[in-house]
XYZ file of C-alpha atoms in Angstrom:
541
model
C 4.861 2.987 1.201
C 2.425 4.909 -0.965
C 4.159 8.413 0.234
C 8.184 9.106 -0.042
C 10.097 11.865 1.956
C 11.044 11.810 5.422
C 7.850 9.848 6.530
C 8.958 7.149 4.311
C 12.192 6.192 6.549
C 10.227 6.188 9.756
C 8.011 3.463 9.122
C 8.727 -0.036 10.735
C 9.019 -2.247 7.103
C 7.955 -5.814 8.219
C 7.084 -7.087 4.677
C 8.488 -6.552 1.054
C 6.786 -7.081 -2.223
C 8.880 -8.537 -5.155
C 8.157 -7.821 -8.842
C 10.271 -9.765 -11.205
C 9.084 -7.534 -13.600
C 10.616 -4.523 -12.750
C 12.227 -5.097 -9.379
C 13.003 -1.210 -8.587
C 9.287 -0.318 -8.808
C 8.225 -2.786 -6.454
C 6.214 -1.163 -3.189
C 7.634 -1.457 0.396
C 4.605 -3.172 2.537
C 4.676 -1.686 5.448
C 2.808 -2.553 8.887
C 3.015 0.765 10.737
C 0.038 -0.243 13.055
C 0.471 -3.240 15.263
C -2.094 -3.901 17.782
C -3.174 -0.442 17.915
C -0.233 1.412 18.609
C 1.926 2.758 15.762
C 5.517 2.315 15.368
C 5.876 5.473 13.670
C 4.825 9.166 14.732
C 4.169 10.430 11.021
C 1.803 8.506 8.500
C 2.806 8.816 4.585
C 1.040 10.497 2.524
C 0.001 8.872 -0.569
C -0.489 11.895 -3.002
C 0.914 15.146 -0.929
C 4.404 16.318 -0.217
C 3.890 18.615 2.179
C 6.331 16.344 4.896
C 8.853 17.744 2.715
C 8.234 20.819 2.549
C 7.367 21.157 6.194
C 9.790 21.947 9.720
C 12.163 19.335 10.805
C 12.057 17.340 13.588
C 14.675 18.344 16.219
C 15.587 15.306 17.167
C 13.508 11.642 17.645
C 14.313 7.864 18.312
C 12.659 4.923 18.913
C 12.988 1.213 19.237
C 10.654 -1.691 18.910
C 11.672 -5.631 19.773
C 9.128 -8.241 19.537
C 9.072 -12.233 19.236
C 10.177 -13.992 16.245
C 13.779 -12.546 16.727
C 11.830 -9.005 15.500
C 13.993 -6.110 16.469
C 14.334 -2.247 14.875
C 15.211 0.843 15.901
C 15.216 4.768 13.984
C 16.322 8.039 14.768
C 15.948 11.130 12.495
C 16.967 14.487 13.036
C 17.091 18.190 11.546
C 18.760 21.397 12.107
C 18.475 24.751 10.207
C 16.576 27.944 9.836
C 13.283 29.047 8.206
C 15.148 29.262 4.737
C 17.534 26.586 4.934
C 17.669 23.352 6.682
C 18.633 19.994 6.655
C 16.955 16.759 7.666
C 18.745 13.170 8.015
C 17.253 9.616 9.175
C 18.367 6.001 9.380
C 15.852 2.886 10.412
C 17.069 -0.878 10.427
C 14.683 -3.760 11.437
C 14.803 -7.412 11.164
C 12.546 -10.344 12.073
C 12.169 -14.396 11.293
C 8.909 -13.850 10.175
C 5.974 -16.557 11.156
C 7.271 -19.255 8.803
C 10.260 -20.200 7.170
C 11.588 -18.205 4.016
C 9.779 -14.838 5.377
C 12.219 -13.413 6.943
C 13.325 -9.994 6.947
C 16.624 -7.430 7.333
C 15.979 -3.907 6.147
C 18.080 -0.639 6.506
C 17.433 2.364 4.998
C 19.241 6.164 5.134
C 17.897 8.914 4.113
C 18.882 12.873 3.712
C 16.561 15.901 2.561
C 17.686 19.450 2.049
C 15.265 22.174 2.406
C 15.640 25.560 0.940
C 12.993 28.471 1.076
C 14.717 31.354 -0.410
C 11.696 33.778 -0.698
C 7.877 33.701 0.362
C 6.570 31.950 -2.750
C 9.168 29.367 -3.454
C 10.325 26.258 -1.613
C 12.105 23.351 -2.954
C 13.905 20.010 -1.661
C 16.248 17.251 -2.733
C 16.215 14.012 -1.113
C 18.452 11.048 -1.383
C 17.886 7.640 0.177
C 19.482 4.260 0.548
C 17.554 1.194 0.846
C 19.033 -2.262 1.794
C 16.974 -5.629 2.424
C 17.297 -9.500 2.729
C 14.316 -11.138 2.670
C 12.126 -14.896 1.733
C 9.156 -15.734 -0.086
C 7.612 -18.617 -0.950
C 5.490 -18.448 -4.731
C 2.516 -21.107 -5.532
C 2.257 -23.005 -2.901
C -0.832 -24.827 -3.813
C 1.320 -25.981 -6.972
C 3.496 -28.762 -7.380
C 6.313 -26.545 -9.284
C 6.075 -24.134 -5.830
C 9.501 -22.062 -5.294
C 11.010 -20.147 -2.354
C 13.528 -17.427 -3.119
C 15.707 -15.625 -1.102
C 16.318 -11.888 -2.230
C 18.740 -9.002 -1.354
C 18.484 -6.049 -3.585
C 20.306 -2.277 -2.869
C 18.502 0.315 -4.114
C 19.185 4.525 -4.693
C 16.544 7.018 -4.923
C 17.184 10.432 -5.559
C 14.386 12.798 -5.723
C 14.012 16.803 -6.585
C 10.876 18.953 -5.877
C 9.832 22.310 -6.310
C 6.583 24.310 -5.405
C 6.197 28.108 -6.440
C 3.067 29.845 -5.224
C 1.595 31.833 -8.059
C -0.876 34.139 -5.966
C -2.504 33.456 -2.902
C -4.590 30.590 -4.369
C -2.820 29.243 -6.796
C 0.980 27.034 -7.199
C 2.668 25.136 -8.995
C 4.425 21.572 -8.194
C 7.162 19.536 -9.813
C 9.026 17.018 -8.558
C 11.810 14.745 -10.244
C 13.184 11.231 -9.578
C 15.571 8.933 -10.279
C 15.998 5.244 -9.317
C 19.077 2.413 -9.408
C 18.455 -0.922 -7.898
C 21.091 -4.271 -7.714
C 19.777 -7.509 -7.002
C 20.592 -11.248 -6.237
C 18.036 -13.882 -6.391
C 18.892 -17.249 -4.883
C 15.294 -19.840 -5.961
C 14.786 -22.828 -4.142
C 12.227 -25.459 -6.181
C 10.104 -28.373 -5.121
C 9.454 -29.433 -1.454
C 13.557 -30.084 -0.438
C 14.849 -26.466 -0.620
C 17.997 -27.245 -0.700
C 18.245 -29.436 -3.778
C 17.498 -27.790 -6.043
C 19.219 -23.886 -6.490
C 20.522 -21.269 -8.780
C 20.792 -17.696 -8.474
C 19.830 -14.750 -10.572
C 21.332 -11.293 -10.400
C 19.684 -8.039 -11.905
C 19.169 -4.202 -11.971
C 16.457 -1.546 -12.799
C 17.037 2.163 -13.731
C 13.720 4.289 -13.640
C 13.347 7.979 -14.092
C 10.487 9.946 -13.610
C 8.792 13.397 -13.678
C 6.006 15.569 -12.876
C 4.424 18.760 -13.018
C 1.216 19.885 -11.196
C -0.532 22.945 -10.986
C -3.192 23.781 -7.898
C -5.642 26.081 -7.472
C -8.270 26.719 -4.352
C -11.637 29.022 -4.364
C -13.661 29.402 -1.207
C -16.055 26.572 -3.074
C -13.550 24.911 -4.949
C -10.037 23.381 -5.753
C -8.485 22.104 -9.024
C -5.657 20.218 -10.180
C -3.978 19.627 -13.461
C -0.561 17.358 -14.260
C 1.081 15.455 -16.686
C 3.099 12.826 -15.505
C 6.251 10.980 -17.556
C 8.320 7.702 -16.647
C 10.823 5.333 -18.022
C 12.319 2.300 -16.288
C 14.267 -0.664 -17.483
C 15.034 -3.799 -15.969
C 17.805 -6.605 -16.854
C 17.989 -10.106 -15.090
C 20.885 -12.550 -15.746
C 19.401 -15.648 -18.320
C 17.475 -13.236 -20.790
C 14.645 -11.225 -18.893
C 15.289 -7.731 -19.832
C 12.332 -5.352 -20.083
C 11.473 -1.675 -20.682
C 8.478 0.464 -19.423
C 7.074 3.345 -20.370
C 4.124 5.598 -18.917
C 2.375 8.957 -19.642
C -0.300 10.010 -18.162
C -2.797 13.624 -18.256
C -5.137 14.094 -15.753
C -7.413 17.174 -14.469
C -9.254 17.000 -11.561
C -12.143 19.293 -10.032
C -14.202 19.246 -6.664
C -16.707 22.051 -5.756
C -19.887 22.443 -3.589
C -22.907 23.292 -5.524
C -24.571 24.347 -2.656
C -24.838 22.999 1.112
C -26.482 19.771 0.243
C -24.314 18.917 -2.532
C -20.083 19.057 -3.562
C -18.925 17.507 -6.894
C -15.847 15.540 -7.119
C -14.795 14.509 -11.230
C -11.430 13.986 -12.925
C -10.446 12.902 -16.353
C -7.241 11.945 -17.685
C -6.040 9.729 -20.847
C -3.098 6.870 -19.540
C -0.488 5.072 -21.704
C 1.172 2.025 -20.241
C 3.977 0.452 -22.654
C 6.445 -2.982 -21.460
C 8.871 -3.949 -24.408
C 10.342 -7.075 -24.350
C 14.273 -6.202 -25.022
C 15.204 -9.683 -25.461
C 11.914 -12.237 -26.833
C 13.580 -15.383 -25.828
C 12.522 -18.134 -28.204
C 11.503 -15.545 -30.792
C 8.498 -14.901 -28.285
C 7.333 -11.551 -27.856
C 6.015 -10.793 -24.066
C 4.976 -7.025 -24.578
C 2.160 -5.225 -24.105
C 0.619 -1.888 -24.339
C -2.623 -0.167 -22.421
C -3.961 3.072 -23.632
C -7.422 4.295 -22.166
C -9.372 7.404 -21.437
C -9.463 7.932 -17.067
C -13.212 9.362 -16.020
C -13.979 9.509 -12.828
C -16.775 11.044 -11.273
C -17.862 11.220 -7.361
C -20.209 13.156 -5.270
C -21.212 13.879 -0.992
C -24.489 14.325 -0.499
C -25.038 16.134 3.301
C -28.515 16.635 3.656
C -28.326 17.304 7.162
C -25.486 17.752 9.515
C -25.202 14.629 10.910
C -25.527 12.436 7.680
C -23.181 11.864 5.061
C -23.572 9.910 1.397
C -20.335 9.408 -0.708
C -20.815 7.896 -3.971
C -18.057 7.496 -6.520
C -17.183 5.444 -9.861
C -13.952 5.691 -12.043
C -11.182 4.154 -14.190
C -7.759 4.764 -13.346
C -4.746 2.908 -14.343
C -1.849 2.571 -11.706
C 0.775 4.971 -12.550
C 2.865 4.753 -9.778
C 6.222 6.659 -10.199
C 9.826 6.347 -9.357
C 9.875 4.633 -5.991
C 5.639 5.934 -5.770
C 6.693 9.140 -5.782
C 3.936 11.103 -7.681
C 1.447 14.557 -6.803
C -1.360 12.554 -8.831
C -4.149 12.732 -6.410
C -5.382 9.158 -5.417
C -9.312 9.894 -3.780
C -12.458 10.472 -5.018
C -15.453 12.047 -3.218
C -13.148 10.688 0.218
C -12.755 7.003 -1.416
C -9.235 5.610 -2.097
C -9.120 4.646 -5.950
C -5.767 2.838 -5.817
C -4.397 -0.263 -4.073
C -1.385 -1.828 -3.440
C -0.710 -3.773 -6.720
C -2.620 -1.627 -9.202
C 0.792 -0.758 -10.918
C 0.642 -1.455 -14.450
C -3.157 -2.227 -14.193
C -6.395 -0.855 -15.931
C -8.836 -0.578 -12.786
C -12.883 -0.067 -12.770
C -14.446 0.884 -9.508
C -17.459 1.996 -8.080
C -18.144 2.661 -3.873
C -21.479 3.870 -1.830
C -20.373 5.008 1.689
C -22.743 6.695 4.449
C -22.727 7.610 7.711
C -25.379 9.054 10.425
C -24.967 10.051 13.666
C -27.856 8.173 15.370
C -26.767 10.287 18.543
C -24.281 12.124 20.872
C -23.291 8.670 21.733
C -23.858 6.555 18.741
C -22.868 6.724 15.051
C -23.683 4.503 12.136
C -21.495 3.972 8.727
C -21.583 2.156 5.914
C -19.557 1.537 2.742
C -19.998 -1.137 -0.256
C -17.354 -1.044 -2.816
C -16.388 -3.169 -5.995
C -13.269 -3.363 -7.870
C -12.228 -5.057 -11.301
C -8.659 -5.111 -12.265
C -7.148 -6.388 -15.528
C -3.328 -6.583 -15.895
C -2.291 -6.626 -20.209
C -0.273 -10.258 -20.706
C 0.473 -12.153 -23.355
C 1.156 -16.123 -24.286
C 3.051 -16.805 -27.061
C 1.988 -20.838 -26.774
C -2.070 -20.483 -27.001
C -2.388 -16.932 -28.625
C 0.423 -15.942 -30.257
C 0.102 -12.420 -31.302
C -3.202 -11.713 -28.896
C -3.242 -9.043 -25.873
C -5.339 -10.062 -23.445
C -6.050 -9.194 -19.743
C -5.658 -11.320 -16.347
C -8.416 -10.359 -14.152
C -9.476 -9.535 -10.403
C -12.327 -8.660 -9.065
C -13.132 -7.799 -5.393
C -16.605 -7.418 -4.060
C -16.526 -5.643 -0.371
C -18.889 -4.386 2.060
C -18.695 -3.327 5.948
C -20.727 -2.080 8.613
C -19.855 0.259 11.536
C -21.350 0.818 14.874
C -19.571 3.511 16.807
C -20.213 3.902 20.890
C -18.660 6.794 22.844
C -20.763 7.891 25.946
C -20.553 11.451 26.634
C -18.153 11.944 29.554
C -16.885 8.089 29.961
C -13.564 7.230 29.479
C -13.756 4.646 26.999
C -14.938 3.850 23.296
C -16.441 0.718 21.640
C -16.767 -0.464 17.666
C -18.735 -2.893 16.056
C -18.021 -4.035 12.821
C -19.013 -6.933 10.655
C -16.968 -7.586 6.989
C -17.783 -9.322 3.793
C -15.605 -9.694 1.034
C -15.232 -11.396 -1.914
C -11.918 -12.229 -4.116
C -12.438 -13.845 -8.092
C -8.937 -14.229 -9.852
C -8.343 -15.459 -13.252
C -10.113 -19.012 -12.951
C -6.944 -20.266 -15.641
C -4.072 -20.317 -13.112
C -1.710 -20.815 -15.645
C -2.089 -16.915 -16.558
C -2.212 -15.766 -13.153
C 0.039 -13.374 -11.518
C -1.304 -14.529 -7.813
C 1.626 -16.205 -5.926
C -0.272 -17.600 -3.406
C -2.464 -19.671 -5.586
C -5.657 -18.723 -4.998
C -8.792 -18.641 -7.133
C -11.641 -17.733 -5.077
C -12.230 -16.398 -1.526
C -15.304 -15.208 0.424
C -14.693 -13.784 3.916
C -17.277 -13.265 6.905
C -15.655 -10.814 9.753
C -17.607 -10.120 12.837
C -15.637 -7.461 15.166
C -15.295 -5.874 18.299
C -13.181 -3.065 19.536
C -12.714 -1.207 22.467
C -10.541 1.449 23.636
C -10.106 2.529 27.158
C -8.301 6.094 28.277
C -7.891 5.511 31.899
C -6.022 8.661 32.448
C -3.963 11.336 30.586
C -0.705 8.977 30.455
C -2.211 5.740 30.079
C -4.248 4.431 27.296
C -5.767 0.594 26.406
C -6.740 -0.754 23.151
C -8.463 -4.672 22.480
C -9.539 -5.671 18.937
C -11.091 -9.292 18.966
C -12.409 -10.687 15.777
C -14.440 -13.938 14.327
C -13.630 -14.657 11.051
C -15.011 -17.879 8.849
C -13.170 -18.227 5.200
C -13.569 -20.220 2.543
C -12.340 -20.668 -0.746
C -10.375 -22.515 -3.213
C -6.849 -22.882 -4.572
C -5.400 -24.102 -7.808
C -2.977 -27.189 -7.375
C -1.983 -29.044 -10.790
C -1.655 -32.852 -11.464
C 1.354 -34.455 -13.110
C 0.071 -33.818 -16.029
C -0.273 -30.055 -15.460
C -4.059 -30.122 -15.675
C -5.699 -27.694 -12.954
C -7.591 -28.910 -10.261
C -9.546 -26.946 -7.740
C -8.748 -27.655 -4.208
C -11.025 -26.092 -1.563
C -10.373 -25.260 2.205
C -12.143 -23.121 4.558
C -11.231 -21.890 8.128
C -12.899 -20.313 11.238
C -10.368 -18.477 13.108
C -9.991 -15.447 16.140
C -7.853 -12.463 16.153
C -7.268 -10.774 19.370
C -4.750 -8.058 19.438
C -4.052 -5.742 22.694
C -1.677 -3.580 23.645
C -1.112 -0.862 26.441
C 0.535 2.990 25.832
C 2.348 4.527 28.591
C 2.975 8.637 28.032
C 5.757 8.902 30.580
C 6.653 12.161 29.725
C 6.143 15.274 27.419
C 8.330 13.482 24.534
C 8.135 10.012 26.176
C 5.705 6.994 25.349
C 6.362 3.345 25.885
C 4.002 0.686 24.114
C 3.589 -3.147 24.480
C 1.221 -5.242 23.292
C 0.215 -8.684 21.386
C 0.013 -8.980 17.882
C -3.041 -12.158 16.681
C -2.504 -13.510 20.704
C -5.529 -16.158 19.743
C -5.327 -18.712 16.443
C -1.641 -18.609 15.054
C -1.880 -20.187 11.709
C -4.552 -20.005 9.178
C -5.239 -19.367 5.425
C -6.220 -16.271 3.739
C -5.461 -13.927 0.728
C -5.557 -10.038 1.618
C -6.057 -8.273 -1.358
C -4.181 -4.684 0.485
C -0.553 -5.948 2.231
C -0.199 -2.513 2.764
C -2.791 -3.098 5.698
C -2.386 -5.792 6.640
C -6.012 -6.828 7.544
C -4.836 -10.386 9.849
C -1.445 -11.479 11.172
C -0.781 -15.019 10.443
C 1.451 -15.907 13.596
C 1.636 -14.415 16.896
C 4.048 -11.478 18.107
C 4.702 -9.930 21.347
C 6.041 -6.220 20.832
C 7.298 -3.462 23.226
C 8.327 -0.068 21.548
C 9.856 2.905 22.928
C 10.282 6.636 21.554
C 11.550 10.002 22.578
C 11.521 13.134 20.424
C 12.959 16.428 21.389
């Protein structure tokens, strides 16, 4: 996830990203919402530590089992005083995905030590263990499309510190360290098992930050510099080093009640060296680029709100994401799951207006061009250039809560539109695509029939069409398009049985089971492709 710490453990992992590049880096997707109901009683955070420095859970457990041989269960617990304490978790969960190679067997252990000698100083260390087995299938659209099979252990160790400097004002560091082993077993063509060979690796990274804060009645500040290092080796010559700096300052204050300011500047350096250039081919590449950003709210009465918001930010994730760079902009998220290593260009418009007690009315348009640095050594030897994205997106919100009625209702309708690198042949995309526009017409309602029990439906229409990029024998590209019309309905039911006590069940995508579509965020999940049927229960003490 975006956020480390103890929130990190607690989060059902259903889906893994894997990076070649620089395997120990890679993000944990993580669906910690399924039908409504979350598997998980803490979110992460993407840019605040706070979860570590905060109290520790007593004790809490929970279990989930679903379809699709999907089963998991966690339990974390913590015991100490106000100046010392200690916090430990475990979580496994596995699942045969919807099709075959996606399967999935995590397990991951985690301990945190808190220690708050005096009033203005608090720090932590944190060390976690990550194991996973997991499938996924690259290029399908192409003839040269590959399944691998991967099972990596990873280490992370982390250190953070936060000394208040006056009543207003702290200071933040944190400190990480990463080690991740590997296997890779690939599986070629359309007969998996004809075709194999398997690839070991490891990454080291190392990362560090420091952060100072400061609040005002009309303002808050922030200032950092942020280091990291990583290097990754595969067996059969891939062996790569990365390097990142990055200064930032950031500033938000209300000019007056109509009006608060939200800008940030920073200067990024990105730098991959190929260790090995393999042929006498150089694959490295280096991005260095001045980071404005600049957002405002406009509230010119008490029930409207305008949020506008443009920027350049590079993605400067840290060891295992672990970084205090703040990630929003005039209440707009600027970074996305797979931003790491990218230059990014964004601008947003959001509003919202409360048309009355009952009925409120929002907004938001956003668009998003990302360039990742590559190199070919076959058709421009010696040139940097970028592989491009960009993502057009737009929604609409109608929000219905009678006063005194029991239930809520959302409409929503969704458009959004994908471009990647037209020449496939430079594209990172593993799922082939090109181009994708999406139509989303929605409905959800929640119902609170009484203090324990609590319903939730989501039913949406959703027409997509786009194209993919197979290749002919003669590796020439050519466009194949496809387009679908499909229905999500998801439900599910909450039952608080007690203080402590809930019990969930529901239906994950209970209408169309298979279709085709790219989503740009795997982090949130926006469809399911295949059906699950889930019951989850937790007790905390």
């Amino acid at each position: 996830t975006n956020g480390c710490g103890n929130s990190c453990v607690i989060i059902i992992l259903l889906m893994v990203k894997y990076k070649k590049s620089l395997a120990g880096l890679r993000r944990i997707m993580a669906l910690n919402q399924i039908g409504g109901g979350r598997f998980s009683a803490i979110a992460a955070s993407s840019n605040n530590y706070d979860e570590l420095f905060g109290g520790r859970t007593l004790l809490e457990a929970d279990a989930v089992t679903g379809s699709k041989n999907s089963n998991g269960e966690q339990i974390r617990m913590g015991v100490g005083n106000d100046t010392l304490g200690l916090a430990v978790a475990g979580l496994q969960f596995k699942s045969d995905g919807f099709a075959q190679f996606e399967n999935l067997d995590n397990r991951v252990a985690q301990a945190t030590v808190q220690w708050h000698p005096t009033q203005s100083t608090q720090a932590f260390v944190s060390s976690q263990a990550f194991d996973s087995r997991r499938g996924e299938t690259f290029l399908p659209a192409a003839p040269w499309r590959g399944h691998v099979a991967i099972k990596d252990h990873c280490q992370v160790t982390r250190l953070g510190l936060r000394y208040s400097l006056t009543g207003d004002s702290e200071l933040r560091t944190l400190w990480s360290t990463q080690r991740t082993d590997q296997v890779n077993d690939y599986y070629d063509f359309a007969v998996p098992s004809n075709y194999t060979f398997s690839t070991t690796g490891n990454s080291n990274a190392h990362g560090a930050e420091l952060q100072y804060r400061r609040t005002g009645a009309t303002y808050a500040t922030q200032w950092g510099v942020q280091k990291f290092r990583g290097r990754s080796i595969y067996l059969g010559g891939s062996d790569l080093t990365r390097n990142r700096q990055q200064l930032y300052a950031a500033w938000q204050q209300a000019l007056n009640r109509e009006w608060q300011l939200d800008a940030g500047l920073g200067f990024g350096k990105i730098d991959n060296q190929d260790n090995v250039m393999v042929g006498g081919f150089d694959n490295s590449t280096s991005l260095a680029r001045w980071l404005p950003r600049l957002g405002a709210v406009y509230t010119p009465d008490s029930v409207t709100h305008l949020r506008m918001a443009a920027w350049q930010s590079m993605g400067m994730g840290g060891v295992g994401d672990a970084t205090l760079v703040p990630t929003s902009l005039a209440g707009i998220l600027l970074n996305r799951y797979g931003d790491d290593g990218k230059l990014v260009r964004g601008a947003s418009l959001g509003a919202n207006r409360q048309l009355s007690p009952a009925w409120l009315l929002a907004a938001e348009a956003q668009r998003r061009k990302t360039g990742l640095p590559n190199v070919d050594p076959f058709s421009r030897p010696g040139e940097q250039f970028f592989i491009m994205q960009q993502v057009d997106e737009s929604r609409l919100e109608l929000h219905w809560q009678p006063d005194g009625k029991p239930w809520a209702v959302k409409f929503a309708y969704d458009y959004e539109h994908i471009q990647n690198e037209p020449n496939l042949t430079y594209s990172a995309e593993n799922d082939s695509v090109n181009e994708q526009n999406l139509r989303s017409q929605q409905i959800e309602m929640r119902w609170f029939a009484s203090a324990q029990w609590t319903a939730h439906l989501a039913w949406s229409h959703n027409r997509v069409n786009g194209t993919q990029i197979a290749f002919d024998p003669f590796f020439a590209p050519i466009p194949l398009a496809y387009q679908n019309g499909f229905n999500q309905l998801d439900a599910n039911l909450d039952w608080q049985f007690a203080k402590s006590g809930t019990l969930a069940a529901g239906v994950r995508n209970a209408a169309d089971k298979r279709f085709q579509y790219m989503d740009i965020d795997r982090l949130n999940p926006r469809f399911s492709n295949g059906r699950m049927v889930y019951a989850r229960i937790k007790f905390a003490w």
